[in-house]
Short mmCIF file of C-alpha atoms in Angstrom, two decimals:
data_model
loop_
_atom_site.label_atom_id
_atom_site.label_comp_id
_atom_site.label_asym_id
_atom_site.label_seq_id
_atom_site.Cartn_x
_atom_site.Cartn_y
_atom_site.Cartn_z
CA UNK A 1 -8.82 4.82 67.08
CA UNK A 2 -5.85 7.14 66.87
CA UNK A 3 -4.31 5.00 64.13
CA UNK A 4 -7.57 5.02 62.21
CA UNK A 5 -7.79 8.82 62.50
CA UNK A 6 -4.22 9.14 61.24
CA UNK A 7 -4.97 6.92 58.24
CA UNK A 8 -8.13 8.86 57.45
CA UNK A 9 -6.27 12.14 57.64
CA UNK A 10 -3.55 10.81 55.35
CA UNK A 11 -6.16 9.64 52.85
CA UNK A 12 -7.84 13.03 52.95
CA UNK A 13 -4.56 14.81 52.33
CA UNK A 14 -3.80 12.47 49.46
CA UNK A 15 -7.20 13.16 47.92
CA UNK A 16 -6.66 16.89 48.28
CA UNK A 17 -3.28 16.60 46.62
CA UNK A 18 -4.77 14.88 43.58
CA UNK A 19 -7.78 17.19 43.28
CA UNK A 20 -6.07 20.51 43.90
CA UNK A 21 -6.26 22.80 40.83
CA UNK A 22 -3.16 23.64 38.92
CA UNK A 23 -1.32 26.90 39.34
CA UNK A 24 -2.36 29.62 36.88
CA UNK A 25 0.50 31.62 35.37
CA UNK A 26 1.31 33.67 32.30
CA UNK A 27 3.20 32.22 29.31
CA UNK A 28 6.80 31.44 30.14
CA UNK A 29 9.67 29.75 28.32
CA UNK A 30 10.76 26.32 29.48
CA UNK A 31 13.66 24.18 28.30
CA UNK A 32 13.00 21.84 25.34
CA UNK A 33 13.47 18.78 27.53
CA UNK A 34 10.29 19.80 29.39
CA UNK A 35 8.20 19.55 26.24
CA UNK A 36 5.19 17.30 26.77
CA UNK A 37 5.67 15.77 23.31
CA UNK A 38 8.42 13.52 22.00
CA UNK A 39 8.65 14.01 18.25
CA UNK A 40 10.35 12.09 15.46
CA UNK A 41 13.45 13.56 13.76
CA UNK A 42 11.33 14.29 10.70
CA UNK A 43 9.44 16.93 12.65
CA UNK A 44 12.55 19.09 13.02
CA UNK A 45 14.51 20.24 16.03
CA UNK A 46 12.70 21.92 18.93
CA UNK A 47 13.59 25.62 18.93
CA UNK A 48 11.62 26.63 22.00
CA UNK A 49 8.73 25.77 24.32
CA UNK A 50 6.30 28.34 25.75
CA UNK A 51 4.13 27.04 28.59
CA UNK A 52 0.98 28.59 30.05
CA UNK A 53 -0.70 27.44 33.25
CA UNK A 54 -4.44 27.38 33.91
CA UNK A 55 -6.36 26.22 36.94
CA UNK A 56 -7.55 23.17 35.02
CA UNK A 57 -4.92 22.55 32.31
CA UNK A 58 -1.39 23.12 31.09
CA UNK A 59 -0.75 24.36 27.57
CA UNK A 60 2.49 24.28 25.59
CA UNK A 61 3.41 25.69 22.18
CA UNK A 62 6.42 23.83 20.81
CA UNK A 63 8.21 25.71 18.01
CA UNK A 64 10.14 23.62 15.49
CA UNK A 65 12.88 24.20 12.98
CA UNK A 66 11.67 24.51 9.40
CA UNK A 67 13.02 24.48 5.86
CA UNK A 68 9.92 26.13 4.44
CA UNK A 69 9.68 29.58 2.90
CA UNK A 70 6.26 30.19 4.45
CA UNK A 71 5.87 32.87 7.14
CA UNK A 72 6.15 31.82 10.76
CA UNK A 73 7.48 28.55 12.14
CA UNK A 74 6.29 24.99 12.39
CA UNK A 75 4.80 24.15 15.77
CA UNK A 76 2.76 21.80 17.93
CA UNK A 77 0.26 22.99 20.52
CA UNK A 78 -0.77 20.61 23.29
CA UNK A 79 -3.38 21.20 26.02
CA UNK A 80 -3.42 18.67 28.83
CA UNK A 81 -6.44 18.91 31.12
CA UNK A 82 -6.57 17.73 34.70
CA UNK A 83 -8.74 14.73 35.49
CA UNK A 84 -10.84 16.54 38.11
CA UNK A 85 -11.17 19.97 36.54
CA UNK A 86 -13.39 21.06 33.70
CA UNK A 87 -13.76 24.04 31.38
CA UNK A 88 -16.43 25.65 33.62
CA UNK A 89 -13.81 26.33 36.30
CA UNK A 90 -13.29 30.12 36.64
CA UNK A 91 -10.03 31.01 34.95
CA UNK A 92 -9.85 27.62 33.31
CA UNK A 93 -9.08 26.66 29.74
CA UNK A 94 -12.12 25.69 27.72
CA UNK A 95 -12.21 22.15 26.37
CA UNK A 96 -14.37 22.15 23.22
CA UNK A 97 -15.19 18.82 21.53
CA UNK A 98 -14.05 18.64 17.93
CA UNK A 99 -17.60 17.93 16.78
CA UNK A 100 -18.56 21.46 17.87
CA UNK A 101 -15.80 23.16 15.89
CA UNK A 102 -15.41 24.33 12.30
CA UNK A 103 -12.07 22.66 11.74
CA UNK A 104 -11.95 23.43 8.03
CA UNK A 105 -12.38 27.11 8.82
CA UNK A 106 -9.80 26.84 11.60
CA UNK A 107 -7.29 25.37 9.16
CA UNK A 108 -7.90 28.07 6.54
CA UNK A 109 -7.74 30.81 9.16
CA UNK A 110 -4.53 29.48 10.67
CA UNK A 111 -2.76 28.76 7.38
CA UNK A 112 -4.08 31.76 5.46
CA UNK A 113 -1.03 31.74 3.18
CA UNK A 114 -1.98 28.39 1.58
CA UNK A 115 -5.04 26.96 -0.13
CA UNK A 116 -5.97 24.32 2.44
CA UNK A 117 -8.03 21.26 1.46
CA UNK A 118 -9.78 19.17 4.12
CA UNK A 119 -8.80 15.51 4.01
CA UNK A 120 -11.66 13.04 3.46
CA UNK A 121 -9.59 10.07 4.71
CA UNK A 122 -9.81 8.33 8.08
CA UNK A 123 -6.43 8.24 9.82
CA UNK A 124 -5.40 7.16 13.28
CA UNK A 125 -2.21 7.18 15.31
CA UNK A 126 -1.34 5.47 18.59
CA UNK A 127 -3.79 7.65 20.52
CA UNK A 128 -6.82 7.48 18.25
CA UNK A 129 -8.27 9.19 15.17
CA UNK A 130 -7.11 12.61 14.04
CA UNK A 131 -8.02 15.00 11.23
CA UNK A 132 -5.87 17.06 8.91
CA UNK A 133 -5.84 19.32 5.87
CA UNK A 134 -3.18 19.88 3.22
CA UNK A 135 -2.30 22.93 1.18
CA UNK A 136 0.39 24.33 -1.05
CA UNK A 137 1.77 27.84 -0.85
CA UNK A 138 2.88 30.20 -3.61
CA UNK A 139 6.48 29.36 -2.62
CA UNK A 140 5.87 25.61 -3.28
CA UNK A 141 5.75 24.66 0.42
CA UNK A 142 3.52 21.71 1.31
CA UNK A 143 1.66 22.48 4.56
CA UNK A 144 -0.23 20.16 6.91
CA UNK A 145 -2.56 21.44 9.62
CA UNK A 146 -3.65 18.59 11.93
CA UNK A 147 -5.86 18.34 14.99
CA UNK A 148 -6.61 15.64 17.54
CA UNK A 149 -8.56 15.29 20.79
CA UNK A 150 -7.71 12.37 23.04
CA UNK A 151 -10.66 11.57 25.26
CA UNK A 152 -10.23 11.35 29.04
CA UNK A 153 -9.05 8.02 30.41
CA UNK A 154 -11.50 6.27 32.70
CA UNK A 155 -10.77 4.22 35.78
CA UNK A 156 -12.26 0.73 36.14
CA UNK A 157 -14.66 2.12 38.73
CA UNK A 158 -15.89 4.86 36.38
CA UNK A 159 -13.81 7.79 37.62
CA UNK A 160 -11.52 9.90 35.45
CA UNK A 161 -7.87 8.87 35.58
CA UNK A 162 -6.63 11.43 33.05
CA UNK A 163 -8.20 14.50 31.51
CA UNK A 164 -8.64 15.22 27.82
CA UNK A 165 -5.68 16.14 25.61
CA UNK A 166 -5.97 18.50 22.64
CA UNK A 167 -3.35 18.68 19.89
CA UNK A 168 -2.77 21.06 17.00
CA UNK A 169 0.10 20.88 14.50
CA UNK A 170 1.27 23.09 11.65
CA UNK A 171 4.10 21.69 9.55
CA UNK A 172 5.26 23.24 6.26
CA UNK A 173 8.14 21.84 4.23
CA UNK A 174 9.73 22.31 0.81
CA UNK A 175 10.72 18.68 0.27
CA UNK A 176 8.34 16.40 2.18
CA UNK A 177 5.41 14.50 0.69
CA UNK A 178 1.97 14.21 2.28
CA UNK A 179 2.85 10.78 3.65
CA UNK A 180 6.05 12.10 5.24
CA UNK A 181 4.12 14.91 6.93
CA UNK A 182 1.56 12.41 8.22
CA UNK A 183 4.38 10.26 9.59
CA UNK A 184 5.11 13.08 12.04
CA UNK A 185 1.60 12.62 13.48
CA UNK A 186 1.91 8.84 13.47
CA UNK A 187 5.23 8.83 15.33
CA UNK A 188 4.60 11.45 18.03
CA UNK A 189 4.52 10.38 21.67
CA UNK A 190 2.91 12.17 24.63
CA UNK A 191 5.12 12.05 27.69
CA UNK A 192 3.47 10.60 30.75
CA UNK A 193 0.54 9.13 28.84
CA UNK A 194 0.80 5.35 28.89
CA UNK A 195 -1.43 4.05 26.18
CA UNK A 196 0.80 3.01 23.32
CA UNK A 197 1.39 -0.47 24.71
CA UNK A 198 -2.26 -1.10 25.54
CA UNK A 199 -3.59 -4.13 23.61
CA UNK A 200 -6.12 -3.25 20.95
CA UNK A 201 -8.66 -5.14 18.83
CA UNK A 202 -7.91 -5.35 15.14
CA UNK A 203 -10.64 -3.08 13.81
CA UNK A 204 -11.14 0.52 12.79
CA UNK A 205 -11.07 2.90 15.73
CA UNK A 206 -9.11 0.49 17.93
CA UNK A 207 -6.83 2.11 20.49
CA UNK A 208 -3.17 1.69 19.63
CA UNK A 209 -3.54 0.90 15.92
CA UNK A 210 -2.13 3.10 13.16
CA UNK A 211 -4.29 3.58 10.08
CA UNK A 212 -2.81 5.46 7.14
CA UNK A 213 -4.65 6.63 4.02
CA UNK A 214 -4.09 4.50 0.95
CA UNK A 215 -0.96 2.41 0.75
CA UNK A 216 -0.46 -1.04 -0.72
CA UNK A 217 -0.30 -1.50 -4.45
CA UNK A 218 -2.32 1.67 -4.99
CA UNK A 219 0.20 3.96 -3.27
CA UNK A 220 -0.61 6.71 -0.75
CA UNK A 221 -3.89 8.58 -0.95
CA UNK A 222 -3.13 12.29 -1.27
CA UNK A 223 -5.41 15.22 -0.55
CA UNK A 224 -3.80 17.46 -3.17
CA UNK A 225 -3.30 16.51 -6.81
CA UNK A 226 0.33 15.75 -7.70
CA UNK A 227 2.41 18.47 -9.30
CA UNK A 228 2.63 17.78 -13.04
CA UNK A 229 6.20 17.62 -14.44
CA UNK A 230 7.12 20.40 -16.89
CA UNK A 231 5.91 19.66 -20.40
CA UNK A 232 8.63 18.63 -22.84
CA UNK A 233 8.65 20.28 -26.30
CA UNK A 234 6.95 18.08 -28.83
CA UNK A 235 8.81 17.09 -32.04
CA UNK A 236 7.36 18.70 -35.15
CA UNK A 237 5.45 16.25 -37.30
CA UNK A 238 6.80 15.67 -40.87
CA UNK A 239 4.98 17.56 -43.61
CA UNK A 240 2.18 15.54 -45.12
CA UNK A 241 2.88 14.37 -48.67
CA UNK A 242 0.68 15.87 -51.38
CA UNK A 243 -2.07 13.48 -52.36
CA UNK A 244 -1.47 11.69 -55.65
CA UNK A 245 -3.70 12.87 -58.50
CA UNK A 246 -6.63 10.66 -59.21
CA UNK A 247 -6.17 8.58 -62.36
CA UNK A 248 -8.03 9.94 -65.39
CA UNK A 249 -10.97 7.83 -66.48
CA UNK A 250 -10.09 5.50 -69.40
CA UNK A 251 -11.38 6.66 -72.79
CA UNK A 252 -14.20 4.54 -74.08
CA UNK A 253 -13.62 3.23 -77.65
CA UNK A 254 -16.46 3.16 -80.16
CA UNK A 255 -17.28 -0.41 -80.91
CA UNK A 256 -18.71 -1.71 -84.14
CA UNK A 257 -20.85 -4.77 -83.79
CA UNK A 258 -19.55 -7.74 -85.67
CA UNK A 259 -21.62 -9.09 -88.61
CA UNK A 260 -22.32 -12.27 -86.73
CA UNK A 261 -24.06 -10.34 -84.01
CA UNK A 262 -26.17 -8.08 -86.34
CA UNK A 263 -29.80 -8.85 -87.20
CA UNK A 264 -30.42 -10.66 -90.54
CA UNK A 265 -32.83 -9.56 -93.34
CA UNK A 266 -33.77 -11.57 -96.49
CA UNK A 267 -31.83 -10.75 -99.72
CA UNK A 268 -34.00 -9.16 -102.51
CA UNK A 269 -32.57 -11.51 -105.14
CA UNK A 270 -33.60 -14.54 -103.21
CA UNK A 271 -30.10 -15.25 -102.06
CA UNK A 272 -28.99 -15.73 -98.51
CA UNK A 273 -29.84 -13.41 -95.73
CA UNK A 274 -27.73 -10.23 -95.54
CA UNK A 275 -26.75 -8.75 -92.12
CA UNK A 276 -27.44 -5.09 -91.45
CA UNK A 277 -24.21 -3.35 -90.49
CA UNK A 278 -24.76 0.12 -89.00
CA UNK A 279 -22.56 2.98 -90.17
CA UNK A 280 -20.13 4.07 -87.51
#
């Protein structure tokens, strides 16, 4: 009985350890190695990480190096919610489904220095579908604002193994194309979230499958129209030759009918018939 009580107490302590809320604290700087995201080199070097603690989630803003002339810096924001907590917890971070948000307005409000266009294409990285918009600034920077919500992971018995994850990204660059900016979203990895190696069915919306807009023989599908190359000066056309004068109509000659073709009248002296020849 004593052994059973000890095991029960240990199980209770273990359950408390997994269900205890997180510590709430004000924003603080942490070292870049503690970033919850692993990014590709194309995203730029991590300049700093600011982390905020809530009773139900941990939030990080990861600032990145940039070659853009736009104001501010490139960054990722990640919110990782606990499996047992929810947004109704007092002092907790609110988890709003993307379907309840005006993401086009969020993009325009966040990147107010560029004319942002919402992408109509379906895209997906290793963690599921995500949305994005593209815009170009007055300084010729190409900007991408992207968002993604990774649904909670369920246990086989129906419980929650991992809470939801929310991502936001703002990347502006002078030299990258739309496809190169999207590659940053395709290649990101979330530390501690094992899902990349999970087998997936070969269909749209499958977990672990990357879907990129366009591609193939048609090339990438862009949100913004391509920048037209500068117009080259056109060669002046040669002066048109003056039209040749129309030939003058040929003068018509007066014709005198031949005697053989004139009508015949009888001769008054009884001789042969005499033709009438008109005077010209």
